[in-house]
Amino acid sequence: MENPIVIGIDAGGTMTDTILVDQNGHFKIGKAATTPKNEAEGFISSAVDAADAWGISLDSLFSGLDVVLYSGTGMLNTLLSRTGRKLGLITTKGMEDMVLMGRGLQAWADYSYADRLHAVTHAHPDPLVPRRRTHGVTERIDHFGDIVLPLYEREVTAAARALIRDKVDAICIMTIFSHVNPVHEKRIAEICREEVAAAGVEINVYTSHEVRPVIREQSRLNSVLIEAYATSRGRQQLKGIEEASHKYGFKYGVQTLLSFGGLTSINHPRLHETMISGPIGGILGAAYVGKLIGNDSLICSDMGGTSFDMGVISRGQTRIENEPLMDRFKLNVPTLHLDTIGAGAGMILKVDPLTRKVSLGPESAGADPGPICFAKGGTEPTIADCDAILGRLNPYYFLGGKVVLEVEKARAAFKDKCADVLGVGVEEAAEGMIEMLEQDANNALRRVISGQGIHPSEFTLLSYGGSGPLHLAGCSRGIGFKDIITFQFAAAFSAFGCTTADYMRRHSVSTQIDIGARASDDRLAAAGAQVTRVWQDLEKAAVDEMLTDGHAREKIRTVPFFMARYTGQLEDVEVIAPLASINGPDDMRAVLAQFEEVYAKANHRVSKYGEAGFSLMELGVIATAEKIKPVLVRRPLGSADPQSAHKGVREAYIGGRWHRADLYEMDLLEPGHEVIGPAIIEHPATTLVVHPNDRVFIDEWTLLHYNHA
């Protein structure tokens, strides 16, 4: 193999996964514990693991790389832990309480059903900026973009000086309807920067029309606040990763993953668009695998130490969510839609001694101190401890033997804190805990599918993440999927997905273009001309950003898109435009027909409602530039006998009793091999448990197909 030219890293809450790719698409993976205080340490440890697998030194690795791609949850953790910067806000007078009021939807987000019923338990999310550092200034622009009240500049000066006295780290500016006409926001920012310069202090100024120029004031306000609050520390972490890369000879800038599925520089001006980049890689990887297996309806399931993330690709359509919830904040950030529940191998197990009620999480042991069996100071039993107690994890092969699991220590603690309290045997209690976790995940998958209007038999389930294969059998049983697939590189699948992405920029702006069901040719042509003008402006902005990042103009491709709904509906559908520009009424009809086609795919053809007319709510342009991607190699099917990968037997507790399970080395399984349970297929970074009489078949792409008995 040649030296790698792409390295992709996905830093999760527990583990940091790495994938190396050479120019022919060959790849290897590495893994290490995440280091939240300084992510660069975990990044280098994981890179060392991958370089060892490739057989090269770190210096040789980094000096030959073209792309270093890093995705993680560092910025999201800054928001969750409320350890961001000290903010001030200047807004339209009369709107000073917007932060405190929030939106009803976000105020109740993440609450259980019981807590929604009993409002006495309810508390609003902690505001990112307190009321005393929020200043209203007199100004008003209406929804047409016309100035109703001029800006009172002396009020802006007074507000800026007060915030400077308060020693804020950043000033955020959000005025009403600035997405239509940002003239007042621009002038407020000018005055603030003049006052900051005069005071000789370092304070960044953020405006909402630059961060996200779209309708819905509350979401736009949240977006600008979170950009100012959480991304500064994230930039520092990313800079640290870039410095570590340069230290070992990397010559270029580090890239990160956008929440809507593309790569961008870590100097991206809207870095909050990368806050939930890690799980997005899995959906990109799933789309890539879907093309190989010839199925465009896929359920992606990613189970790690902390969470179980699910994404859906339904008949080739990946749902874009325009206003995702992030830590109970509604944001204006287009994001590939994910459903998440708290379910992972690091979940802490608790049993109430009075009621004997069992609770899974929501806390996770994380990477530090980790489960008890890691022997790093953890004292609370976890699902991973149960897997070790039941013989499903190899104590001498975890992370390839780098961590020796202390099973007896875990067993003693689990017996004391869980099994004895319940009054049952250790094995029975441990398997019961695992079955609870798997049933939660199974129910979550059923909920996600039921919302698609498509029968489960059309879907292929892709299972990945470090714990995905370990719990695959229970998570998927009884649903009736067309196929169930996992991977030799399951632990690093999200990192793999990141490396299948291209460089991307996405620019969009809110519009309100209504077109009647029987609109005249003149009306259609006028609407088309308006749309084309906006697309051209956005294309220039997106291409200019790509050029600034160093991409050659001839390599940049642009695609216009629009968000539309039938007039009167509440939700938009994103549609890639069939034409780059609209020249006449027939072109406009083609664009509307494309919306109807996508709408029918996402819902059902009987739900089309053209009689209501059409509303174009947002126009945008996506600019992309290609990069090298990993390639899965197709090989002919051979013998069904997996003896060449067999490495012994081990006692494993499955289905209420101990079995002599056959052990196989995952990387030695070849196309054509078939494994019949009870069996355990081991990899340094993950473990696939095959229940009695279930089968695993290795196909020509070396994908592992799981078949229930």
Short mmCIF file of N, CA, C and O in Angstrom, two decimals, residues 397-452:
data_model
loop_
_atom_site.label_atom_id
_atom_site.label_comp_id
_atom_site.label_asym_id
_atom_site.label_seq_id
_atom_site.Cartn_x
_atom_site.Cartn_y
_atom_site.Cartn_z
N TYR A 397 -8.36 -8.45 24.77
CA TYR A 397 -8.29 -7.98 23.38
C TYR A 397 -9.02 -6.66 23.20
O TYR A 397 -9.31 -6.24 22.11
N PHE A 398 -9.33 -5.97 24.33
CA PHE A 398 -10.02 -4.68 24.23
C PHE A 398 -9.02 -3.64 23.71
O PHE A 398 -7.92 -3.51 24.24
N LEU A 399 -9.40 -2.90 22.66
CA LEU A 399 -8.47 -2.00 21.95
C LEU A 399 -7.21 -2.77 21.55
O LEU A 399 -6.08 -2.26 21.64
N GLY A 400 -7.41 -4.02 21.11
CA GLY A 400 -6.28 -4.83 20.65
C GLY A 400 -5.35 -5.27 21.77
O GLY A 400 -4.20 -5.62 21.52
N GLY A 401 -5.85 -5.22 23.02
CA GLY A 401 -5.01 -5.65 24.15
C GLY A 401 -4.37 -4.50 24.88
O GLY A 401 -3.65 -4.70 25.87
N LYS A 402 -4.61 -3.25 24.42
CA LYS A 402 -4.00 -2.09 25.10
C LYS A 402 -4.62 -1.84 26.47
O LYS A 402 -4.02 -1.24 27.34
N VAL A 403 -5.88 -2.29 26.61
CA VAL A 403 -6.56 -2.18 27.90
C VAL A 403 -6.96 -3.59 28.32
O VAL A 403 -7.66 -4.28 27.59
N VAL A 404 -6.49 -4.05 29.49
CA VAL A 404 -6.89 -5.36 30.02
C VAL A 404 -8.07 -5.13 30.96
O VAL A 404 -7.97 -4.37 31.92
N LEU A 405 -9.20 -5.74 30.64
CA LEU A 405 -10.41 -5.53 31.42
C LEU A 405 -10.37 -6.34 32.72
O LEU A 405 -10.07 -7.54 32.70
N GLU A 406 -10.67 -5.68 33.84
CA GLU A 406 -10.69 -6.35 35.13
C GLU A 406 -12.11 -6.85 35.42
O GLU A 406 -12.92 -6.17 36.07
N VAL A 407 -12.40 -8.05 34.89
CA VAL A 407 -13.76 -8.59 34.93
C VAL A 407 -14.20 -8.87 36.36
O VAL A 407 -15.35 -8.57 36.74
N GLU A 408 -13.32 -9.43 37.18
CA GLU A 408 -13.73 -9.79 38.55
C GLU A 408 -14.07 -8.56 39.39
O GLU A 408 -14.98 -8.58 40.21
N LYS A 409 -13.33 -7.47 39.14
CA LYS A 409 -13.61 -6.22 39.85
C LYS A 409 -15.01 -5.72 39.47
O LYS A 409 -15.80 -5.28 40.32
N ALA A 410 -15.32 -5.78 38.17
CA ALA A 410 -16.63 -5.35 37.68
C ALA A 410 -17.73 -6.26 38.24
O ALA A 410 -18.80 -5.79 38.64
N ARG A 411 -17.44 -7.57 38.26
CA ARG A 411 -18.43 -8.55 38.74
C ARG A 411 -18.78 -8.29 40.21
O ARG A 411 -19.96 -8.28 40.60
N ALA A 412 -17.76 -8.05 41.03
CA ALA A 412 -17.99 -7.83 42.46
C ALA A 412 -18.83 -6.58 42.69
O ALA A 412 -19.78 -6.58 43.49
N ALA A 413 -18.51 -5.50 41.99
CA ALA A 413 -19.25 -4.24 42.16
C ALA A 413 -20.68 -4.39 41.65
O ALA A 413 -21.63 -3.91 42.28
N PHE A 414 -20.85 -5.06 40.51
CA PHE A 414 -22.19 -5.24 39.93
C PHE A 414 -23.05 -6.10 40.87
O PHE A 414 -24.23 -5.83 41.08
N LYS A 415 -22.44 -7.16 41.44
CA LYS A 415 -23.16 -8.04 42.36
C LYS A 415 -23.65 -7.24 43.57
O LYS A 415 -24.82 -7.33 43.98
N ASP A 416 -22.77 -6.40 44.11
CA ASP A 416 -23.08 -5.64 45.31
C ASP A 416 -24.15 -4.57 45.04
O ASP A 416 -25.09 -4.42 45.83
N LYS A 417 -24.02 -3.84 43.94
CA LYS A 417 -24.87 -2.67 43.70
C LYS A 417 -26.15 -2.98 42.92
O LYS A 417 -27.10 -2.20 42.95
N CYS A 418 -26.17 -4.10 42.16
CA CYS A 418 -27.33 -4.37 41.31
C CYS A 418 -27.95 -5.74 41.60
O CYS A 418 -29.10 -5.83 42.03
N ALA A 419 -27.17 -6.82 41.38
CA ALA A 419 -27.75 -8.16 41.44
C ALA A 419 -28.30 -8.48 42.83
O ALA A 419 -29.44 -8.96 42.97
N ASP A 420 -27.52 -8.20 43.89
CA ASP A 420 -27.97 -8.51 45.25
C ASP A 420 -29.19 -7.68 45.65
O ASP A 420 -30.09 -8.15 46.36
N VAL A 421 -29.22 -6.43 45.21
CA VAL A 421 -30.36 -5.56 45.52
C VAL A 421 -31.63 -6.11 44.86
O VAL A 421 -32.72 -6.08 45.44
N LEU A 422 -31.49 -6.64 43.64
CA LEU A 422 -32.62 -7.22 42.92
C LEU A 422 -32.97 -8.61 43.43
O LEU A 422 -34.07 -9.11 43.19
N GLY A 423 -31.99 -9.25 44.08
CA GLY A 423 -32.22 -10.60 44.59
C GLY A 423 -32.17 -11.67 43.52
O GLY A 423 -32.87 -12.68 43.61
N VAL A 424 -31.36 -11.45 42.48
CA VAL A 424 -31.20 -12.45 41.41
C VAL A 424 -29.71 -12.70 41.18
O VAL A 424 -28.85 -11.97 41.70
N GLY A 425 -29.40 -13.72 40.37
CA GLY A 425 -28.02 -14.05 40.07
C GLY A 425 -27.35 -12.97 39.24
O GLY A 425 -28.02 -12.20 38.54
N VAL A 426 -26.02 -12.93 39.30
CA VAL A 426 -25.25 -11.90 38.59
C VAL A 426 -25.52 -11.97 37.09
O VAL A 426 -25.78 -10.96 36.44
N GLU A 427 -25.44 -13.19 36.50
CA GLU A 427 -25.60 -13.32 35.05
C GLU A 427 -27.01 -12.90 34.62
O GLU A 427 -27.19 -12.20 33.63
N GLU A 428 -28.00 -13.35 35.40
CA GLU A 428 -29.39 -13.02 35.04
C GLU A 428 -29.61 -11.51 35.09
O GLU A 428 -30.24 -10.92 34.21
N ALA A 429 -29.06 -10.87 36.13
CA ALA A 429 -29.21 -9.42 36.26
C ALA A 429 -28.49 -8.69 35.13
O ALA A 429 -29.02 -7.75 34.53
N ALA A 430 -27.25 -9.14 34.83
CA ALA A 430 -26.46 -8.47 33.79
C ALA A 430 -27.14 -8.58 32.43
O ALA A 430 -27.23 -7.61 31.68
N GLU A 431 -27.64 -9.79 32.10
CA GLU A 431 -28.32 -9.94 30.80
C GLU A 431 -29.61 -9.14 30.77
O GLU A 431 -29.98 -8.57 29.74
N GLY A 432 -30.30 -9.07 31.93
CA GLY A 432 -31.52 -8.27 31.99
C GLY A 432 -31.25 -6.80 31.70
O GLY A 432 -32.03 -6.14 30.99
N MET A 433 -30.15 -6.27 32.23
CA MET A 433 -29.77 -4.87 31.97
C MET A 433 -29.50 -4.65 30.48
O MET A 433 -29.93 -3.66 29.88
N ILE A 434 -28.75 -5.60 29.89
CA ILE A 434 -28.43 -5.49 28.46
C ILE A 434 -29.71 -5.53 27.63
O ILE A 434 -29.88 -4.76 26.68
N GLU A 435 -30.64 -6.42 28.01
CA GLU A 435 -31.90 -6.53 27.26
C GLU A 435 -32.73 -5.27 27.38
O GLU A 435 -33.41 -4.87 26.42
N MET A 436 -32.68 -4.59 28.53
CA MET A 436 -33.38 -3.31 28.68
C MET A 436 -32.82 -2.27 27.71
O MET A 436 -33.57 -1.55 27.04
N LEU A 437 -31.50 -2.19 27.65
CA LEU A 437 -30.85 -1.25 26.72
C LEU A 437 -31.25 -1.57 25.29
O LEU A 437 -31.63 -0.68 24.52
N GLU A 438 -31.15 -2.85 24.90
CA GLU A 438 -31.45 -3.25 23.53
C GLU A 438 -32.92 -3.03 23.19
O GLU A 438 -33.25 -2.66 22.07
N GLN A 439 -33.81 -3.23 24.18
CA GLN A 439 -35.23 -2.99 23.94
C GLN A 439 -35.52 -1.51 23.75
O GLN A 439 -36.33 -1.12 22.90
N ASP A 440 -34.83 -0.64 24.52
CA ASP A 440 -34.97 0.81 24.31
C ASP A 440 -34.57 1.18 22.89
O ASP A 440 -35.26 1.96 22.22
N ALA A 441 -33.43 0.63 22.43
CA ALA A 441 -32.94 0.93 21.08
C ALA A 441 -33.89 0.35 20.03
O ALA A 441 -34.18 1.00 19.01
N ASN A 442 -34.40 -0.86 20.28
CA ASN A 442 -35.33 -1.51 19.36
C ASN A 442 -36.60 -0.67 19.20
O ASN A 442 -37.08 -0.41 18.08
N ASN A 443 -37.14 -0.19 20.33
CA ASN A 443 -38.35 0.64 20.29
C ASN A 443 -38.09 1.96 19.57
O ASN A 443 -38.94 2.46 18.84
N ALA A 444 -36.90 2.52 19.80
CA ALA A 444 -36.54 3.79 19.13
C ALA A 444 -36.48 3.59 17.62
O ALA A 444 -36.96 4.44 16.85
N LEU A 445 -35.91 2.47 17.17
CA LEU A 445 -35.86 2.19 15.73
C LEU A 445 -37.27 2.05 15.15
O LEU A 445 -37.57 2.56 14.06
N ARG A 446 -38.15 1.37 15.88
CA ARG A 446 -39.53 1.21 15.40
C ARG A 446 -40.23 2.56 15.28
O ARG A 446 -40.98 2.81 14.33
N ARG A 447 -39.98 3.47 16.26
CA ARG A 447 -40.59 4.81 16.21
C ARG A 447 -40.12 5.58 14.99
O ARG A 447 -40.89 6.24 14.30
N VAL A 448 -38.81 5.51 14.74
CA VAL A 448 -38.22 6.24 13.61
C VAL A 448 -38.81 5.73 12.29
O VAL A 448 -39.15 6.51 11.40
N ILE A 449 -38.95 4.41 12.17
CA ILE A 449 -39.48 3.83 10.93
C ILE A 449 -40.95 4.20 10.75
O ILE A 449 -41.39 4.54 9.64
N SER A 450 -41.72 4.17 11.84
CA SER A 450 -43.17 4.41 11.72
C SER A 450 -43.46 5.82 11.21
O SER A 450 -44.51 6.07 10.64
N GLY A 451 -42.53 6.74 11.41
CA GLY A 451 -42.72 8.11 10.93
C GLY A 451 -42.41 8.29 9.45
O GLY A 451 -42.56 9.39 8.92
N GLN A 452 -41.98 7.23 8.77
CA GLN A 452 -41.56 7.37 7.37
C GLN A 452 -42.64 7.01 6.36
O GLN A 452 -42.53 7.32 5.19
#
